Short mmCIF file of C-alpha atoms in Angstrom, two decimals:
data_model
loop_
_atom_site.label_atom_id
_atom_site.label_comp_id
_atom_site.label_asym_id
_atom_site.label_seq_id
_atom_site.Cartn_x
_atom_site.Cartn_y
_atom_site.Cartn_z
CA MET A 24 14.85 36.92 2.63
CA ASN A 25 12.30 36.20 -0.10
CA LYS A 26 11.47 39.26 -2.15
CA LEU A 27 8.98 40.25 -4.77
CA PRO A 28 10.38 40.33 -8.30
CA THR A 29 11.96 43.53 -9.53
CA SER A 30 12.72 44.62 -13.06
CA GLU A 31 16.22 45.07 -14.38
CA THR A 32 15.89 48.78 -13.62
CA GLY A 33 15.50 47.94 -9.93
CA ARG A 34 11.81 48.85 -9.75
CA ILE A 35 9.48 46.90 -7.46
CA GLU A 36 6.85 45.55 -9.84
CA ALA A 37 4.23 45.15 -7.11
CA LEU A 38 4.51 48.87 -6.36
CA ASP A 39 3.75 49.73 -9.97
CA MET A 40 1.01 47.10 -10.16
CA ILE A 41 -0.86 48.38 -7.11
CA ARG A 42 -0.33 51.99 -8.19
CA GLY A 43 -1.86 51.11 -11.56
CA LEU A 44 -4.87 49.43 -9.95
CA SER A 45 -5.32 52.40 -7.63
CA LEU A 46 -5.42 54.65 -10.70
CA LEU A 47 -8.21 52.49 -12.10
CA GLY A 48 -10.17 52.75 -8.85
CA ILE A 49 -9.63 56.50 -8.65
CA PHE A 50 -10.78 56.92 -12.25
CA ILE A 51 -13.98 54.93 -11.60
CA ALA A 52 -14.65 57.05 -8.49
CA ASN A 53 -13.87 60.28 -10.38
CA MET A 54 -15.98 59.33 -13.39
CA ILE A 55 -19.22 60.15 -11.58
CA HIS A 56 -17.81 63.65 -10.96
CA PHE A 57 -16.79 64.00 -14.60
CA HIS A 58 -20.29 63.31 -15.93
CA SER A 59 -22.56 64.57 -13.11
CA PRO A 60 -22.76 67.48 -10.62
CA VAL A 61 -22.70 64.93 -7.79
CA VAL A 62 -20.74 67.21 -5.49
CA TYR A 63 -23.81 69.45 -5.18
CA MET A 64 -26.30 66.60 -4.68
CA GLU A 65 -27.54 64.51 -1.80
CA PRO A 66 -26.51 61.39 -3.72
CA TYR A 67 -28.35 58.68 -1.76
CA SER A 68 -31.87 59.90 -2.45
CA TRP A 69 -30.93 61.45 -5.81
CA PHE A 70 -29.71 58.20 -7.36
CA GLU A 71 -32.36 56.13 -5.59
CA ASP A 72 -35.05 58.31 -7.14
CA ASN A 73 -33.39 57.97 -10.55
CA GLY A 74 -33.33 54.18 -10.36
CA GLU A 75 -29.56 54.02 -9.79
CA GLY A 76 -29.58 53.24 -6.09
CA LEU A 77 -27.94 49.82 -6.49
CA SER A 78 -25.23 51.16 -8.81
CA TYR A 79 -24.44 53.99 -6.43
CA MET A 80 -24.35 51.64 -3.44
CA TRP A 81 -21.82 49.37 -5.19
CA LEU A 82 -19.68 52.36 -6.15
CA ASP A 83 -19.91 53.97 -2.71
CA ILE A 84 -19.01 50.84 -0.74
CA PHE A 85 -16.29 49.26 -2.86
CA ILE A 86 -14.74 52.13 -4.82
CA GLU A 87 -15.35 55.61 -3.40
CA ALA A 88 -12.75 56.67 -0.79
CA SER A 89 -11.05 53.26 -1.05
CA PHE A 90 -8.41 53.98 -3.68
CA TYR A 91 -7.10 57.48 -3.02
CA PRO A 92 -5.74 56.23 0.35
CA ILE A 93 -3.74 53.62 -1.59
CA PHE A 94 -2.33 56.27 -3.92
CA ALA A 95 -1.42 58.52 -0.97
CA MET A 96 0.26 55.64 0.83
CA LEU A 97 2.25 54.75 -2.29
CA PHE A 98 3.31 58.40 -2.62
CA GLY A 99 4.83 58.20 0.86
CA TYR A 100 6.30 54.78 0.12
CA GLY A 101 8.06 56.06 -3.00
CA LEU A 102 9.35 59.17 -1.27
CA SER A 103 10.78 57.05 1.55
CA MET A 104 12.50 54.80 -0.98
CA GLN A 105 14.07 57.86 -2.62
CA TYR A 106 15.29 59.05 0.78
CA SER A 107 16.81 55.65 1.60
CA LYS A 108 18.52 55.59 -1.78
CA SER A 109 20.00 59.05 -1.24
CA VAL A 110 21.34 57.98 2.19
CA LEU A 111 22.89 54.87 0.66
CA GLN A 112 24.49 56.84 -2.17
CA GLN A 113 25.38 59.76 0.13
CA THR A 114 23.61 62.28 -2.09
CA SER A 115 21.50 65.28 -1.12
CA PHE A 116 17.82 64.36 -0.71
CA GLY A 117 16.12 67.58 0.41
CA PRO A 118 16.90 69.94 -2.52
CA THR A 119 16.15 67.28 -5.13
CA ALA A 120 12.88 66.28 -3.47
CA ALA A 121 11.88 69.94 -3.10
CA ARG A 122 12.42 70.52 -6.83
CA ARG A 123 10.26 67.45 -7.55
CA MET A 124 7.48 68.90 -5.40
CA VAL A 125 7.73 72.29 -7.12
CA ILE A 126 7.29 70.64 -10.54
CA LEU A 127 4.43 68.51 -9.21
CA LEU A 128 2.83 71.67 -7.80
CA ALA A 129 3.02 73.25 -11.25
CA PHE A 130 1.46 70.17 -12.83
CA GLY A 131 -1.34 70.36 -10.27
CA ILE A 132 -2.09 74.03 -10.94
CA ILE A 133 -2.10 73.51 -14.71
CA HIS A 134 -4.31 70.44 -14.32
CA ALA A 135 -6.81 72.21 -12.05
CA ILE A 136 -7.08 75.41 -14.11
CA PHE A 137 -7.00 74.09 -17.66
CA ILE A 138 -8.34 70.52 -17.40
CA TRP A 139 -10.28 69.48 -14.28
CA SER A 140 -11.11 71.02 -10.90
CA GLY A 141 -10.83 67.71 -9.02
CA ASP A 142 -7.02 67.79 -9.11
CA ILE A 143 -5.10 66.02 -6.33
CA LEU A 144 -1.53 66.75 -7.50
CA PHE A 145 -1.48 70.23 -5.93
CA THR A 146 -2.41 68.77 -2.55
CA TYR A 147 0.16 65.98 -2.86
CA ALA A 148 2.88 68.50 -3.68
CA VAL A 149 2.05 70.75 -0.72
CA LEU A 150 2.03 67.78 1.67
CA GLY A 151 5.11 66.43 -0.08
CA PHE A 152 7.13 69.37 1.25
CA LEU A 153 6.20 68.25 4.78
CA MET A 154 7.06 64.65 3.95
CA ILE A 155 10.60 65.69 2.97
CA ALA A 156 11.18 66.27 6.68
CA LEU A 157 8.89 63.56 8.08
CA VAL A 158 10.41 60.79 5.97
CA ARG A 159 13.54 60.97 8.15
CA ILE A 160 11.63 59.84 11.27
CA PRO A 161 12.03 56.20 12.41
CA PRO A 162 9.24 53.91 11.15
CA LYS A 163 7.52 53.22 14.48
CA TRP A 164 7.22 56.94 15.24
CA LEU A 165 5.99 57.57 11.70
CA PHE A 166 3.39 54.81 11.81
CA PHE A 167 1.90 55.44 15.25
CA GLY A 168 2.21 59.20 14.84
CA ALA A 169 0.24 58.89 11.61
CA LEU A 170 -2.46 56.81 13.31
CA SER A 171 -2.81 59.43 16.05
CA LEU A 172 -2.86 62.29 13.55
CA TYR A 173 -5.60 60.51 11.59
CA ILE A 174 -7.81 58.86 14.22
CA ILE A 175 -8.00 61.58 16.87
CA PRO A 176 -9.05 64.59 14.70
CA ASN A 177 -11.35 62.55 12.45
CA GLY A 178 -12.83 60.76 15.43
CA LEU A 179 -13.51 64.03 17.24
CA LEU A 180 -15.00 65.56 14.09
CA THR A 181 -17.29 62.57 13.58
CA ALA A 182 -18.38 62.60 17.25
CA THR A 183 -19.04 66.36 17.14
CA VAL A 184 -21.15 66.05 14.01
CA TYR A 185 -23.03 63.11 15.50
CA VAL A 186 -23.91 65.07 18.65
CA SER A 187 -24.92 68.09 16.55
CA GLU A 188 -27.21 65.94 14.44
CA ARG A 189 -28.88 64.51 17.52
CA LEU A 190 -29.50 68.05 18.79
CA MET A 191 -30.80 69.22 15.40
CA GLY A 192 -33.23 66.33 15.07
CA GLU A 193 -35.04 66.44 11.74
CA ALA A 194 -33.09 69.47 10.51
CA SER A 195 -30.14 67.38 9.33
CA LEU A 196 -28.00 68.88 6.57
CA SER A 197 -27.40 65.46 5.01
CA GLU A 198 -30.46 65.99 2.82
CA PHE A 199 -29.11 69.27 1.42
CA ALA A 200 -28.79 69.70 -2.35
CA ASP A 201 -27.70 72.94 -4.00
CA ILE A 202 -30.18 73.07 -6.86
CA GLN A 203 -28.77 76.32 -8.23
CA LYS A 204 -25.23 74.91 -8.36
CA ILE A 205 -26.52 71.74 -10.01
CA GLN A 206 -28.18 73.85 -12.71
CA ASP A 207 -25.07 76.02 -13.09
CA ALA A 208 -22.82 72.98 -13.49
CA ILE A 209 -25.12 71.42 -16.10
CA GLN A 210 -25.32 74.70 -17.99
CA VAL A 211 -21.59 75.42 -17.97
CA TYR A 212 -20.15 71.93 -18.43
CA GLY A 213 -22.93 70.73 -20.68
CA HIS A 214 -23.37 73.82 -22.82
CA GLY A 215 -20.64 76.39 -22.07
CA SER A 216 -17.55 77.39 -24.02
CA TYR A 217 -14.05 76.41 -22.93
CA LEU A 218 -13.47 79.81 -21.29
CA GLU A 219 -16.78 79.64 -19.41
CA THR A 220 -15.92 76.13 -18.29
CA MET A 221 -12.46 77.22 -17.15
CA ALA A 222 -13.87 80.11 -15.08
CA PHE A 223 -16.34 77.77 -13.34
CA ARG A 224 -13.64 75.13 -12.88
CA VAL A 225 -11.24 77.58 -11.22
CA GLN A 226 -13.99 78.70 -8.84
CA GLU A 227 -14.68 75.08 -7.85
CA TRP A 228 -10.99 74.35 -7.39
CA LEU A 229 -10.36 77.39 -5.20
CA VAL A 230 -13.26 76.47 -2.92
CA ALA A 231 -12.04 72.88 -2.67
CA SER A 232 -8.41 73.95 -2.14
CA VAL A 233 -9.25 76.37 0.68
CA GLY A 234 -11.34 73.72 2.41
CA GLY A 235 -8.65 71.15 1.80
CA LEU A 236 -6.05 73.23 3.62
CA PHE A 237 -7.82 72.42 6.89
CA LEU A 238 -8.63 68.78 6.14
CA THR A 239 -5.75 67.24 4.19
CA PRO A 240 -3.19 67.39 7.06
CA PHE A 241 -5.52 65.00 8.91
CA MET A 242 -6.73 62.96 5.93
CA ILE A 243 -3.94 62.63 3.35
CA LEU A 244 -0.72 63.36 5.25
CA PRO A 245 -1.14 60.48 7.74
CA LEU A 246 -1.65 58.07 4.84
CA MET A 247 1.60 59.27 3.27
CA MET A 248 3.35 58.84 6.63
CA ILE A 249 2.05 55.26 6.90
CA GLY A 250 3.36 54.56 3.41
CA ALA A 251 6.79 55.93 4.37
CA ALA A 252 6.84 53.72 7.48
CA LEU A 253 5.90 50.64 5.43
CA ALA A 254 8.75 51.44 3.02
CA LYS A 255 11.22 51.56 5.89
CA TRP A 256 9.94 48.14 6.98
CA ARG A 257 10.26 46.97 3.34
CA ILE A 258 6.77 45.47 3.38
CA PHE A 259 6.46 45.23 -0.41
CA GLU A 260 9.89 43.66 -0.76
CA ARG A 261 9.11 41.11 2.00
CA ALA A 262 5.66 40.13 0.73
CA ASN A 263 6.64 36.50 0.08
CA GLU A 264 7.65 35.86 3.67
CA MET A 265 4.61 37.75 5.00
CA LYS A 266 1.91 36.02 2.94
CA GLY A 267 0.07 34.57 5.93
CA ARG A 268 -0.07 37.84 7.84
CA LEU A 269 -1.04 39.76 4.71
CA ILE A 270 -3.97 37.41 4.05
CA VAL A 271 -5.22 37.76 7.64
CA ILE A 272 -4.85 41.56 7.55
CA GLY A 273 -6.42 41.75 4.10
CA VAL A 274 -9.50 39.65 4.87
CA SER A 275 -10.16 41.19 8.30
CA SER A 276 -9.65 44.75 7.01
CA LEU A 277 -12.02 44.14 4.12
CA ILE A 278 -14.74 42.65 6.32
CA ILE A 279 -14.61 45.50 8.86
CA GLY A 280 -14.08 48.16 6.18
CA VAL A 281 -17.01 47.03 4.02
CA ALA A 282 -19.25 46.91 7.11
CA LEU A 283 -18.30 50.50 7.99
CA LYS A 284 -18.72 51.66 4.40
CA ALA A 285 -22.22 50.17 4.34
CA VAL A 286 -23.28 52.19 7.42
CA PRO A 287 -25.12 54.96 5.45
CA PHE A 288 -27.15 52.29 3.66
CA LEU A 289 -27.84 50.24 6.80
CA ILE A 290 -28.37 52.92 9.47
CA SER A 291 -28.84 56.44 8.08
CA THR A 292 -27.36 58.89 5.60
CA ASP A 293 -26.54 61.50 8.26
CA TYR A 294 -23.18 63.19 7.84
CA SER A 295 -21.78 61.42 10.89
CA MET A 296 -22.55 58.06 9.25
CA GLN A 297 -20.95 59.27 6.01
CA PHE A 298 -17.85 60.33 7.97
CA ILE A 299 -17.61 56.84 9.49
CA GLN A 300 -17.93 55.41 6.00
CA THR A 301 -15.32 57.66 4.39
CA TYR A 302 -12.75 58.36 7.11
CA PHE A 303 -12.69 54.92 8.73
CA GLY A 304 -14.27 52.44 6.33
CA GLY A 305 -12.40 53.76 3.29
CA PRO A 306 -8.83 53.30 4.62
CA LEU A 307 -9.68 49.86 6.04
CA VAL A 308 -10.96 48.68 2.65
CA SER A 309 -7.78 50.17 1.14
CA ALA A 310 -5.65 48.18 3.58
CA GLY A 311 -7.55 45.04 2.60
CA TYR A 312 -7.07 45.67 -1.10
CA VAL A 313 -3.34 46.38 -0.75
CA SER A 314 -2.68 43.36 1.46
CA LEU A 315 -4.45 40.90 -0.84
CA LEU A 316 -2.98 42.47 -3.98
CA LEU A 317 0.49 42.10 -2.49
CA VAL A 318 -0.19 38.39 -2.06
CA LEU A 319 -1.38 38.13 -5.65
CA CYS A 320 1.74 39.95 -6.82
CA THR A 321 3.86 37.12 -5.40
CA LEU A 322 2.29 34.82 -8.01
CA PRO A 323 4.31 34.94 -11.27
CA TRP A 324 1.23 34.44 -13.47
CA PHE A 325 -0.53 37.46 -11.94
CA SER A 326 2.34 39.84 -12.70
CA LYS A 327 2.63 38.44 -16.22
CA VAL A 328 -1.08 38.59 -17.09
CA PHE A 329 -1.61 42.09 -15.67
CA ARG A 330 1.74 43.51 -16.76
CA PRO A 331 0.12 46.43 -18.67
CA ILE A 332 -1.52 47.63 -15.43
CA ALA A 333 1.91 47.85 -13.82
CA LYS A 334 3.12 49.86 -16.82
CA ALA A 335 0.23 52.29 -16.38
CA GLY A 336 1.23 52.58 -12.73
CA ARG A 337 4.82 53.25 -13.74
CA MET A 338 3.48 56.14 -15.85
CA SER A 339 1.11 57.31 -13.10
CA LEU A 340 1.38 61.06 -13.77
CA THR A 341 0.75 60.62 -17.50
CA THR A 342 -2.06 58.15 -16.82
CA TYR A 343 -3.77 60.34 -14.22
CA ILE A 344 -3.73 63.57 -16.25
CA GLY A 345 -4.56 61.62 -19.41
CA GLN A 346 -7.73 60.36 -17.74
CA SER A 347 -8.83 63.93 -17.01
CA VAL A 348 -8.13 65.04 -20.58
CA ILE A 349 -10.08 62.13 -22.08
CA ALA A 350 -13.03 62.36 -19.67
CA THR A 351 -13.49 66.14 -19.99
CA LEU A 352 -13.34 65.86 -23.78
CA ILE A 353 -16.08 63.22 -23.65
CA PHE A 354 -18.41 65.04 -21.25
CA TYR A 355 -17.84 68.79 -21.59
CA HIS A 356 -19.48 70.90 -24.27
CA TYR A 357 -16.20 71.78 -26.00
CA GLY A 358 -15.78 68.02 -26.56
CA PHE A 359 -18.63 65.57 -27.16
CA GLY A 360 -21.04 67.24 -24.73
CA MET A 361 -22.15 64.13 -22.82
CA TYR A 362 -22.33 65.87 -19.42
CA GLY A 363 -25.42 64.81 -17.45
CA LYS A 364 -26.34 62.21 -20.07
CA VAL A 365 -24.57 59.14 -18.68
CA ASP A 366 -25.64 56.88 -15.81
CA ILE A 367 -23.33 55.38 -13.17
CA ALA A 368 -23.07 51.93 -14.77
CA THR A 369 -22.23 53.36 -18.19
CA GLY A 370 -19.71 55.76 -16.70
CA THR A 371 -18.04 52.90 -14.82
CA LEU A 372 -17.76 50.79 -17.97
CA MET A 373 -16.33 53.78 -19.82
CA ALA A 374 -13.71 54.29 -17.09
CA VAL A 375 -12.66 50.64 -17.25
CA GLY A 376 -12.51 50.70 -21.05
CA ILE A 377 -10.45 53.89 -21.16
CA PHE A 378 -8.05 52.54 -18.53
CA VAL A 379 -7.57 49.27 -20.43
CA VAL A 380 -6.55 51.27 -23.51
CA GLN A 381 -4.26 53.45 -21.38
CA ALA A 382 -2.61 50.36 -19.88
CA LEU A 383 -2.00 48.79 -23.28
CA LEU A 384 -0.59 52.05 -24.63
CA ALA A 385 1.64 52.39 -21.55
CA ASP A 386 2.96 48.87 -22.10
CA LEU A 387 3.69 49.72 -25.73
CA TRP A 388 5.27 53.09 -24.85
CA LEU A 389 7.61 51.60 -22.25
CA THR A 390 8.96 49.05 -24.70
CA ARG A 391 10.66 51.97 -26.45
CA TYR A 392 11.04 54.63 -23.76
CA LYS A 393 12.37 54.66 -20.21
CA MET A 394 9.50 56.66 -18.72
CA GLY A 395 6.20 58.29 -19.62
CA PRO A 396 6.14 61.67 -21.41
CA LEU A 397 5.03 63.71 -18.39
CA GLU A 398 7.40 61.77 -16.12
CA TYR A 399 10.17 62.74 -18.54
CA VAL A 400 9.23 66.43 -18.27
CA TRP A 401 9.11 66.03 -14.48
CA ARG A 402 12.62 64.56 -14.48
CA ILE A 403 14.00 67.35 -16.67
CA GLY A 404 12.49 69.97 -14.35
CA THR A 405 13.89 68.22 -11.29
CA TYR A 406 17.46 67.72 -12.46
CA GLY A 407 17.76 70.50 -15.05
CA THR A 408 19.35 68.19 -17.61
CA ILE A 409 17.96 66.72 -20.81
CA LEU A 410 18.83 63.08 -21.37
CA SER A 411 17.49 60.73 -24.00
CA ASN A 412 14.28 58.97 -23.03
CA LYS A 413 14.74 56.21 -25.58
CA LYS A 414 15.66 52.78 -24.28
CA ASP A 415 18.86 51.00 -25.10
CA LYS A 416 17.30 47.62 -25.72
CA ARG A 417 20.61 45.90 -25.28
CA ARG A 418 20.71 47.04 -21.66
CA ASP A 419 17.10 47.47 -20.51
CA LEU A 420 14.63 44.71 -21.31
CA SER A 421 12.09 45.57 -18.58
#
């Protein structure tokens, strides 16, 4: 069996590489939320009227909703690998994994309350408790069960909204914009104190969390289940022998996914068209990205040139929370106060620049330490023991 290269610590480098690239995509997608009250806008007409229609179209088709599915899938992939390792070593998986989720839950709450309301860690931790049980299911049941759990509810929701829109006629809600909330967000994030910002942030997070309780079991959990199934099939480890199939899957998924993600721009911006774009186009584009990136990761030069990205992926928790800290300090009033003053193109370039610096710093950090600083805290909380994080260079050259 031909396998992708692994480091001396046994890590699959392609897993870290794709996780790092997904963090870049997520940061670019999140950047528009860091610097603008986009969640309260009708973005298609808003950005078109502001002369940013092309920038928003590029972001919406190729980035938005196309990278968080990768991160969710990798979460399930990693959890499945941990389960397989525990079975092989005959160690207890459930209690250890549960402690990991508790610590991740705490990170998520701290992140949402004190840094940024768009946190995803809390959701991942809650669903992670379910995955502790689901990861034990055989891969075929996991995979096809995940497809059913995803396609049926989201398909029914999209169809229901479509029928409702046809009955409503011109009274579509897709043109809705909450002007008061837009003004509140600009006032608080652009001019408010840290405490005022925190109060507004908590309110936003609670609303999003309550809504997410009904949606994430049908949006995020199936993606984690698919990742766990792929881990059981050892797809990443077998990428060399699967190159041909991965290229076919990658190209076809990208073509279909991009076509579906372009639907709001080609047909209409009704919510049903946006649902098709997000719930069906997004994951297909994700599948295309992952498949083609796996092929690239089989090329030695690719892994060597983009090594820092893999290091950022290896430090994913530190990288993710670090992005929120940096972005909020740039845009919120208690930092540099740039909220509402940056366009999409500038925000995208800023995200790429910040990530490049993060990747280089991660590469430098991991030459001396075994794991990132927040990953180290996570490990201590999980196992209750404090071990040195410094590398023994005689033994670990990864």
